XYZ file of C-alpha atoms in Angstrom:
315
model
C -15.473 -15.590 -24.084
C -13.061 -17.257 -26.431
C -10.242 -14.838 -25.462
C -10.902 -15.524 -21.787
C -10.771 -19.256 -22.396
C -7.460 -18.911 -24.209
C -6.085 -16.867 -21.270
C -7.177 -19.377 -18.687
C -4.112 -21.652 -18.867
C -1.026 -21.169 -16.713
C 2.096 -19.183 -17.628
C 5.665 -20.394 -17.135
C 8.160 -18.007 -15.497
C 11.672 -18.650 -16.830
C 13.223 -16.812 -13.867
C 15.978 -14.286 -13.333
C 18.498 -16.671 -14.881
C 16.996 -18.994 -17.485
C 19.335 -21.962 -16.850
C 21.190 -21.273 -13.567
C 24.312 -23.356 -12.927
C 24.073 -22.812 -9.170
C 20.380 -22.372 -8.277
C 21.169 -23.044 -4.612
C 23.618 -20.102 -4.480
C 21.109 -17.797 -6.161
C 18.427 -18.981 -3.733
C 20.687 -18.278 -0.718
C 21.577 -14.745 -1.906
C 17.989 -13.771 -2.820
C 16.560 -15.323 0.388
C 19.107 -13.431 2.526
C 18.189 -10.155 0.804
C 14.507 -10.910 1.283
C 14.891 -11.602 4.990
C 16.981 -8.457 5.554
C 14.519 -6.314 3.536
C 11.386 -7.548 5.301
C 13.055 -7.383 8.771
C 14.449 -3.862 8.184
C 11.162 -2.499 6.911
C 9.073 -4.050 9.680
C 11.541 -2.707 12.293
C 11.302 0.741 10.716
C 7.481 0.614 10.855
C 7.506 -0.500 14.510
C 10.103 2.166 15.554
C 8.057 4.935 13.983
C 4.912 3.652 15.681
C 6.501 3.185 19.115
C 8.808 6.180 19.460
C 6.894 9.481 20.011
C 9.835 11.513 18.647
C 9.175 9.943 15.224
C 5.483 10.979 15.162
C 6.103 13.596 12.460
C 4.904 13.947 8.860
C 8.258 12.867 7.436
C 8.395 9.666 9.459
C 4.698 8.927 8.849
C 5.382 9.018 5.124
C 8.518 6.965 5.685
C 6.460 4.313 7.439
C 4.167 4.222 4.340
C 7.223 3.773 2.179
C 8.303 0.802 4.322
C 4.789 -0.733 4.022
C 4.967 -0.358 0.249
C 8.463 -1.893 0.120
C 7.411 -4.830 2.299
C 4.408 -5.680 0.142
C 6.400 -4.960 -3.013
C 9.086 -7.517 -2.302
C 6.536 -10.086 -1.027
C 4.616 -10.223 -4.291
C 7.660 -11.226 -6.402
C 10.448 -12.818 -4.333
C 8.594 -15.736 -2.649
C 7.423 -17.000 -6.043
C 10.920 -16.525 -7.410
C 12.447 -18.538 -4.519
C 9.837 -21.274 -5.020
C 10.671 -21.524 -8.737
C 14.416 -21.868 -7.945
C 13.712 -25.005 -5.946
C 10.918 -26.457 -8.108
C 10.749 -27.916 -11.572
C 7.208 -26.510 -11.908
C 7.684 -22.815 -12.604
C 4.082 -22.152 -13.509
C 1.875 -19.257 -12.400
C -1.846 -19.184 -12.948
C -3.529 -16.513 -15.104
C -5.213 -15.079 -12.005
C -1.908 -15.112 -10.067
C -0.219 -13.320 -12.935
C -2.988 -10.693 -13.032
C -2.657 -10.137 -9.258
C 1.126 -9.688 -9.620
C 0.582 -7.127 -12.422
C -1.981 -5.185 -10.413
C -0.020 -5.069 -7.152
C 3.243 -4.293 -8.969
C 1.661 -1.341 -10.779
C -0.138 -0.098 -7.632
C 2.883 -0.166 -5.444
C 5.296 1.165 -8.110
C 2.949 4.039 -8.841
C 2.294 4.702 -5.141
C 5.988 4.831 -4.353
C 6.709 7.148 -7.262
C 4.104 9.635 -5.981
C 5.063 9.214 -2.319
C 8.801 9.967 -2.957
C 7.782 13.137 -4.766
C 5.612 14.263 -1.843
C 8.398 13.414 0.569
C 10.608 15.837 -1.371
C 7.933 18.511 -0.912
C 7.928 17.765 2.818
C 11.673 18.368 2.961
C 11.248 21.610 0.986
C 8.747 22.931 3.529
C 10.923 21.822 6.486
C 14.049 23.576 5.151
C 12.635 26.586 3.320
C 9.549 27.347 5.487
C 10.323 25.910 8.930
C 8.010 28.375 10.799
C 5.058 27.405 8.596
C 5.864 23.681 8.611
C 3.234 22.757 11.331
C 0.593 24.553 9.279
C 1.557 23.367 5.755
C 2.220 19.786 6.866
C -0.436 19.233 9.495
C -1.887 15.793 10.154
C -4.834 16.257 7.796
C -2.709 17.365 4.856
C -0.139 14.596 5.474
C -2.887 11.961 5.584
C -4.367 13.372 2.376
C -0.979 13.148 0.653
C -0.452 9.537 1.718
C -3.946 8.488 0.612
C -3.392 10.334 -2.626
C -0.248 8.287 -3.268
C -2.041 4.990 -2.667
C -5.018 5.999 -4.802
C -2.798 7.302 -7.602
C -0.909 4.012 -7.732
C -4.057 1.888 -7.598
C -5.584 3.854 -10.485
C -2.619 2.819 -12.563
C -3.202 -0.814 -11.578
C -6.958 -0.677 -12.206
C -6.503 0.864 -15.663
C -3.613 -1.158 -17.049
C -4.159 -4.628 -15.502
C -7.538 -5.459 -17.181
C -6.299 -4.219 -20.572
C -3.033 -6.172 -20.342
C -4.719 -9.408 -19.323
C -7.518 -9.104 -21.910
C -5.186 -9.727 -24.858
C -5.309 -13.274 -26.268
C -2.179 -15.261 -25.335
C -2.457 -18.231 -27.667
C 1.230 -18.818 -28.480
C 4.080 -19.673 -26.132
C 3.279 -19.552 -22.391
C 6.889 -18.904 -21.320
C 7.448 -15.490 -19.747
C 11.126 -14.570 -19.939
C 11.139 -12.962 -16.497
C 10.957 -13.849 -12.811
C 7.525 -12.241 -12.379
C 4.654 -10.984 -14.548
C 6.004 -7.654 -15.686
C 3.800 -6.125 -18.437
C 6.384 -5.869 -21.291
C 7.408 -9.508 -20.796
C 3.781 -10.683 -20.736
C 2.789 -8.674 -23.835
C 5.485 -10.440 -25.877
C 3.355 -13.599 -25.668
C 0.267 -12.018 -27.220
C -0.708 -13.308 -30.617
C -2.063 -9.912 -31.787
C -0.280 -6.572 -32.350
C 0.052 -4.668 -29.037
C 2.216 -1.810 -30.359
C -0.546 0.836 -29.985
C -1.250 -0.227 -26.397
C 2.448 -0.212 -25.607
C 2.786 3.309 -27.013
C -0.180 4.519 -24.926
C 1.196 2.761 -21.829
C 4.614 4.279 -22.444
C 3.035 7.779 -22.670
C 1.031 7.165 -19.478
C 4.149 6.080 -17.581
C 6.104 9.128 -18.781
C 3.322 11.446 -17.573
C 3.065 9.584 -14.247
C 6.806 9.950 -13.655
C 6.937 13.512 -14.890
C 4.711 14.888 -12.064
C 6.706 13.560 -9.058
C 10.074 14.113 -10.737
C 9.098 17.747 -11.383
C 8.011 18.151 -7.726
C 11.282 16.574 -6.528
C 13.461 18.690 -8.855
C 11.754 21.968 -7.967
C 11.803 21.127 -4.213
C 15.495 20.324 -4.138
C 16.393 23.299 -6.364
C 14.696 25.573 -3.811
C 16.388 23.714 -0.929
C 19.826 24.183 -2.506
C 19.208 27.909 -3.029
C 18.075 28.256 0.587
C 21.008 26.268 1.946
C 23.433 28.348 -0.148
C 22.065 31.520 1.403
C 22.467 30.263 4.969
C 25.175 31.962 6.975
C 25.413 29.236 9.604
C 27.632 26.222 8.851
C 25.622 24.251 11.421
C 22.387 25.128 9.651
C 23.809 23.933 6.306
C 24.979 20.680 7.902
C 21.531 20.004 9.415
C 19.786 20.807 6.092
C 22.010 18.403 4.185
C 21.628 15.727 6.869
C 17.859 16.156 6.652
C 17.750 15.660 2.878
C 20.704 13.338 2.076
C 18.862 10.069 2.859
C 15.897 10.978 0.721
C 18.118 12.121 -2.170
C 19.878 8.734 -2.209
C 16.572 6.812 -2.139
C 15.051 9.011 -4.888
C 18.130 8.654 -7.114
C 18.142 4.854 -6.854
C 14.383 4.393 -7.373
C 13.792 7.046 -10.059
C 16.873 5.883 -11.961
C 15.550 2.354 -12.257
C 11.966 3.534 -12.940
C 13.240 5.905 -15.628
C 14.935 3.036 -17.510
C 11.944 0.720 -17.173
C 9.153 3.145 -18.033
C 10.643 6.034 -20.040
C 13.300 4.532 -22.310
C 11.456 3.051 -25.339
C 11.052 -0.715 -25.252
C 12.872 -1.095 -28.588
C 16.097 -0.294 -26.653
C 15.412 -2.952 -24.017
C 16.777 -6.469 -23.915
C 15.258 -9.267 -21.767
C 18.460 -9.741 -19.787
C 18.851 -6.031 -18.998
C 15.161 -5.714 -18.104
C 15.445 -8.594 -15.622
C 18.516 -7.079 -14.008
C 16.902 -3.634 -13.608
C 13.679 -5.215 -12.335
C 15.637 -7.227 -9.785
C 17.349 -4.006 -8.702
C 14.171 -2.125 -7.817
C 12.000 -5.096 -6.752
C 14.598 -6.905 -4.644
C 17.477 -4.569 -3.747
C 15.662 -1.228 -3.364
C 13.220 -2.493 -0.666
C 16.295 -3.615 1.317
C 18.334 -0.433 0.704
C 15.611 2.082 1.595
C 15.297 1.269 5.350
C 19.023 0.759 5.702
C 19.812 4.138 4.145
C 17.288 5.907 6.372
C 18.386 4.093 9.558
C 22.138 4.400 9.031
C 22.065 8.057 7.915
C 19.308 9.309 10.246
C 20.139 10.165 13.825
C 16.496 10.077 15.028
C 15.944 6.525 13.691
C 19.310 5.328 15.047
C 18.491 6.835 18.467
C 15.077 5.174 18.515
C 16.645 1.842 17.595
C 19.235 2.174 20.378
C 16.487 3.097 22.837
C 14.408 0.015 21.965
C 17.476 -2.247 22.075
C 18.488 -0.723 25.418
C 15.031 -1.345 26.876
C 15.118 -4.980 25.670
C 18.599 -5.542 27.110
C 17.586 -3.985 30.451
C 14.431 -6.114 30.608
C 16.458 -9.288 29.992
C 18.902 -8.367 32.782
C 16.064 -7.788 35.204
C 14.497 -11.124 34.268
C 17.854 -12.905 34.732
């Protein structure tokens, strides 16, 4: 009870930049990215739902990725924008715990989902005739649910432990949201054992999807190399290029945050990397898929064409 009472006071988020010279400029840039990210992801979700040509396993998983990215950016950026305009940069203990839980759930879910999307591409390129059987609706739904459940288990396990430590010293979190390493630095007891266990857990969690992704794309490259048709190679690369870019960006940032030992981290670098995959990545993902994917671009043109035609008829 005493530990809970000590943890009941608010925390103070120091922000992405501790003492910004131009907070208005930072606000404008971050707000613009936020609007583009939310708009692009919502448009992607609606396109996949509306256009029957996008009712395939790959696009169903892509819609789940867009949902994760939308929620992901909404749990950190609005609070960050509020703090840029306010002198009160506090966050309640409960609010901090919710941020930690949602952050872990969505990060873990996206890690698993990207690995399963790589498997989907492997089946599409290497076993196209068996694709309807191996990636039927039931299996696809099971894979998506598994991603959400896997991520939420990470949140349910680590959040209560993290927030149960007594925080009786400084209440200033040197970050723009409640990321676990930044929160643990405020604990007044030794958390090195827990950090080591958490580090091992994160390595194992990343190892599974990274292995699936590596094996899948190794088999895809071998298959593409053996193709005699130049058109077939072009289609295979076009099918996989968007996912490779998204995986490289996300796994690269996740590798630094969760695999490289915390003794090699600095608060400034951690905040920059966190900003990259919590703010920029949710914006880049739908843009990469829409700009480099003919089906999504065609669906967007179709919807815009229908809207333009409707306006002309109304006029």
